[in-house]
Amino acid sequence: MSRRRTLGTTKKIALLVSAAAVAGGGAFVMASTSNAAPTPKSASDSTVCLGLATALSNNQKFIADQRANPDAQSEARIANREAVVAEIERKQEASGCVVGESAQDSQTAQPSQPAESAAPSDPAQSAEASEPAESAPAGNAGDGAAASGQQVCNGSTVTLSGEGGAPAASSNQFPVGTKLKVTNLDNDKSTTVEVTSVSGSCALLNNAAFEQVREPGKFLIRRAVIEKVG
């Protein structure tokens, strides 16, 4: 009698241990699944990622141009932009974007448009061209010689160059010292900055200038008015 009772107890213990092992395994699987890293977003999935991909593309294009046509300052410019590229990639990772994704392949030169239609109707055109000046749209080709107070860079979207320092801009059409007023039509914020360096776009804002006109969480201004004011 006592032996039969002992065997029954042993079997019960074995069953309890087995059930605990199964439950533990299931909990481990669930924990592993819940801790899995989310899939990074691409530029086509997120406006934030598109803005960062555009900024990365602009800087990569600038570096490529400097290497193709070097001068005495190219080495220093390239080193500076490589640091900017690294910072943009850190922002991509922090924002859950595909690290290293560039909008280069989707960038197209945009035709000249009136200010009120500055936002492109085709999302594929929202990553504004980072083309060198000689291949800029015909309507923008003379922007560098525009009179003070004249609207320039028609049809351009605006993104950040990723450079630090005091508020400033870079451009492939305006000489250093030119002053540009950039207005974000989506929030009516504007900033007036001086062009301090060359870039691959009509107008790029550095980090400080972009912060003055950006919408929270966005790295691309789709509707912008840019005026030459000095």
mmCIF file with all atom_site columns, N, CA, C and O in Angstrom, residues 5 17 24 41 49 59 76 81 89 105 118 137 147 157 166 190 212 224:
data_model
loop_
_atom_site.group_PDB
_atom_site.id
_atom_site.type_symbol
_atom_site.label_atom_id
_atom_site.label_alt_id
_atom_site.label_comp_id
_atom_site.label_asym_id
_atom_site.label_entity_id
_atom_site.label_seq_id
_atom_site.pdbx_PDB_ins_code
_atom_site.Cartn_x
_atom_site.Cartn_y
_atom_site.Cartn_z
_atom_site.occupancy
_atom_site.B_iso_or_equiv
_atom_site.pdbx_formal_charge
_atom_site.auth_seq_id
_atom_site.auth_comp_id
_atom_site.auth_asym_id
_atom_site.auth_atom_id
_atom_site.pdbx_PDB_model_num
ATOM 1  N N  . ARG A 1 5   ? 1.505  4.173  -2.962  1.00 0.00 ? 5   ARG A N  1
ATOM 2  C CA . ARG A 1 5   ? 1.351  5.593  -2.699  1.00 0.00 ? 5   ARG A CA 1
ATOM 3  C C  . ARG A 1 5   ? 2.632  6.353  -3.049  1.00 0.00 ? 5   ARG A C  1
ATOM 4  O O  . ARG A 1 5   ? 2.614  7.444  -3.582  1.00 0.00 ? 5   ARG A O  1
ATOM 5  N N  . VAL A 1 17  ? 7.441  18.586 -12.796 1.00 0.00 ? 17  VAL A N  1
ATOM 6  C CA . VAL A 1 17  ? 8.712  19.059 -13.332 1.00 0.00 ? 17  VAL A CA 1
ATOM 7  C C  . VAL A 1 17  ? 8.638  19.241 -14.839 1.00 0.00 ? 17  VAL A C  1
ATOM 8  O O  . VAL A 1 17  ? 9.110  20.214 -15.406 1.00 0.00 ? 17  VAL A O  1
ATOM 9  N N  . GLY A 1 24  ? 8.426  26.980 -18.882 1.00 0.00 ? 24  GLY A N  1
ATOM 10 C CA . GLY A 1 24  ? 9.630  27.808 -18.933 1.00 0.00 ? 24  GLY A CA 1
ATOM 11 C C  . GLY A 1 24  ? 10.128 27.988 -20.338 1.00 0.00 ? 24  GLY A C  1
ATOM 12 O O  . GLY A 1 24  ? 10.538 29.074 -20.741 1.00 0.00 ? 24  GLY A O  1
ATOM 13 N N  . LYS A 1 41  ? 13.238 51.184 -40.540 1.00 0.00 ? 41  LYS A N  1
ATOM 14 C CA . LYS A 1 41  ? 12.372 51.789 -41.554 1.00 0.00 ? 41  LYS A CA 1
ATOM 15 C C  . LYS A 1 41  ? 13.220 52.343 -42.690 1.00 0.00 ? 41  LYS A C  1
ATOM 16 O O  . LYS A 1 41  ? 14.316 52.863 -42.478 1.00 0.00 ? 41  LYS A O  1
ATOM 17 N N  . CYS A 1 49  ? 13.109 59.342 -41.965 1.00 0.00 ? 49  CYS A N  1
ATOM 18 C CA . CYS A 1 49  ? 14.152 58.565 -42.639 1.00 0.00 ? 49  CYS A CA 1
ATOM 19 C C  . CYS A 1 49  ? 14.471 59.136 -44.015 1.00 0.00 ? 49  CYS A C  1
ATOM 20 O O  . CYS A 1 49  ? 15.629 59.111 -44.455 1.00 0.00 ? 49  CYS A O  1
ATOM 21 N N  . ASN A 1 59  ? 25.670 64.851 -48.780 1.00 0.00 ? 59  ASN A N  1
ATOM 22 C CA . ASN A 1 59  ? 27.054 64.848 -48.324 1.00 0.00 ? 59  ASN A CA 1
ATOM 23 C C  . ASN A 1 59  ? 27.912 63.857 -49.096 1.00 0.00 ? 59  ASN A C  1
ATOM 24 O O  . ASN A 1 59  ? 29.067 64.140 -49.413 1.00 0.00 ? 59  ASN A O  1
ATOM 25 N N  . ALA A 1 76  ? 40.560 68.713 -46.638 1.00 0.00 ? 76  ALA A N  1
ATOM 26 C CA . ALA A 1 76  ? 39.931 69.189 -45.406 1.00 0.00 ? 76  ALA A CA 1
ATOM 27 C C  . ALA A 1 76  ? 38.412 69.130 -45.511 1.00 0.00 ? 76  ALA A C  1
ATOM 28 O O  . ALA A 1 76  ? 37.717 68.752 -44.552 1.00 0.00 ? 76  ALA A O  1
ATOM 29 N N  . ARG A 1 81  ? 33.183 66.468 -44.124 1.00 0.00 ? 81  ARG A N  1
ATOM 30 C CA . ARG A 1 81  ? 31.935 65.840 -44.554 1.00 0.00 ? 81  ARG A CA 1
ATOM 31 C C  . ARG A 1 81  ? 31.856 64.368 -44.142 1.00 0.00 ? 81  ARG A C  1
ATOM 32 O O  . ARG A 1 81  ? 30.766 63.847 -43.907 1.00 0.00 ? 81  ARG A O  1
ATOM 33 N N  . GLU A 1 89  ? 24.496 59.051 -39.889 1.00 0.00 ? 89  GLU A N  1
ATOM 34 C CA . GLU A 1 89  ? 24.257 57.615 -39.705 1.00 0.00 ? 89  GLU A CA 1
ATOM 35 C C  . GLU A 1 89  ? 23.879 57.308 -38.257 1.00 0.00 ? 89  GLU A C  1
ATOM 36 O O  . GLU A 1 89  ? 23.059 56.424 -37.990 1.00 0.00 ? 89  GLU A O  1
ATOM 37 N N  . ASP A 1 105 ? 19.733 57.656 -55.305 1.00 0.00 ? 105 ASP A N  1
ATOM 38 C CA . ASP A 1 105 ? 19.123 57.053 -56.489 1.00 0.00 ? 105 ASP A CA 1
ATOM 39 C C  . ASP A 1 105 ? 17.764 57.649 -56.821 1.00 0.00 ? 105 ASP A C  1
ATOM 40 O O  . ASP A 1 105 ? 17.325 57.613 -57.968 1.00 0.00 ? 105 ASP A O  1
ATOM 41 N N  . ALA A 1 118 ? 5.447  74.905 -54.159 1.00 0.00 ? 118 ALA A N  1
ATOM 42 C CA . ALA A 1 118 ? 6.807  74.420 -53.926 1.00 0.00 ? 118 ALA A CA 1
ATOM 43 C C  . ALA A 1 118 ? 6.829  72.972 -53.506 1.00 0.00 ? 118 ALA A C  1
ATOM 44 O O  . ALA A 1 118 ? 7.806  72.274 -53.720 1.00 0.00 ? 118 ALA A O  1
ATOM 45 N N  . PRO A 1 137 ? 18.407 72.709 -62.682 1.00 0.00 ? 137 PRO A N  1
ATOM 46 C CA . PRO A 1 137 ? 17.312 73.031 -63.587 1.00 0.00 ? 137 PRO A CA 1
ATOM 47 C C  . PRO A 1 137 ? 17.518 74.407 -64.220 1.00 0.00 ? 137 PRO A C  1
ATOM 48 O O  . PRO A 1 137 ? 18.008 75.343 -63.579 1.00 0.00 ? 137 PRO A O  1
ATOM 49 N N  . ALA A 1 147 ? 18.874 89.143 -57.825 1.00 0.00 ? 147 ALA A N  1
ATOM 50 C CA . ALA A 1 147 ? 18.914 90.395 -57.076 1.00 0.00 ? 147 ALA A CA 1
ATOM 51 C C  . ALA A 1 147 ? 18.463 90.169 -55.643 1.00 0.00 ? 147 ALA A C  1
ATOM 52 O O  . ALA A 1 147 ? 17.738 89.217 -55.342 1.00 0.00 ? 147 ALA A O  1
ATOM 53 N N  . THR A 1 157 ? 13.175 71.346 -52.092 1.00 0.00 ? 157 THR A N  1
ATOM 54 C CA . THR A 1 157 ? 12.929 71.010 -50.702 1.00 0.00 ? 157 THR A CA 1
ATOM 55 C C  . THR A 1 157 ? 14.202 71.355 -49.938 1.00 0.00 ? 157 THR A C  1
ATOM 56 O O  . THR A 1 157 ? 15.253 71.562 -50.529 1.00 0.00 ? 157 THR A O  1
ATOM 57 N N  . ALA A 1 166 ? 27.419 77.727 -35.680 1.00 0.00 ? 166 ALA A N  1
ATOM 58 C CA . ALA A 1 166 ? 26.345 78.726 -35.676 1.00 0.00 ? 166 ALA A CA 1
ATOM 59 C C  . ALA A 1 166 ? 25.476 78.557 -36.920 1.00 0.00 ? 166 ALA A C  1
ATOM 60 O O  . ALA A 1 166 ? 25.920 77.985 -37.926 1.00 0.00 ? 166 ALA A O  1
ATOM 61 N N  . SER A 1 190 ? 10.898 81.071 -40.055 1.00 0.00 ? 190 SER A N  1
ATOM 62 C CA . SER A 1 190 ? 11.918 81.434 -41.034 1.00 0.00 ? 190 SER A CA 1
ATOM 63 C C  . SER A 1 190 ? 13.236 81.735 -40.330 1.00 0.00 ? 190 SER A C  1
ATOM 64 O O  . SER A 1 190 ? 13.273 82.019 -39.128 1.00 0.00 ? 190 SER A O  1
ATOM 65 N N  . GLN A 1 212 ? 15.888 75.959 -36.336 1.00 0.00 ? 212 GLN A N  1
ATOM 66 C CA . GLN A 1 212 ? 15.104 77.181 -36.217 1.00 0.00 ? 212 GLN A CA 1
ATOM 67 C C  . GLN A 1 212 ? 13.825 77.138 -37.047 1.00 0.00 ? 212 GLN A C  1
ATOM 68 O O  . GLN A 1 212 ? 12.895 77.899 -36.775 1.00 0.00 ? 212 GLN A O  1
ATOM 69 N N  . ALA A 1 224 ? 9.036  75.002 -48.927 1.00 0.00 ? 224 ALA A N  1
ATOM 70 C CA . ALA A 1 224 ? 9.926  76.059 -48.456 1.00 0.00 ? 224 ALA A CA 1
ATOM 71 C C  . ALA A 1 224 ? 9.994  77.191 -49.474 1.00 0.00 ? 224 ALA A C  1
ATOM 72 O O  . ALA A 1 224 ? 9.880  76.965 -50.687 1.00 0.00 ? 224 ALA A O  1
#
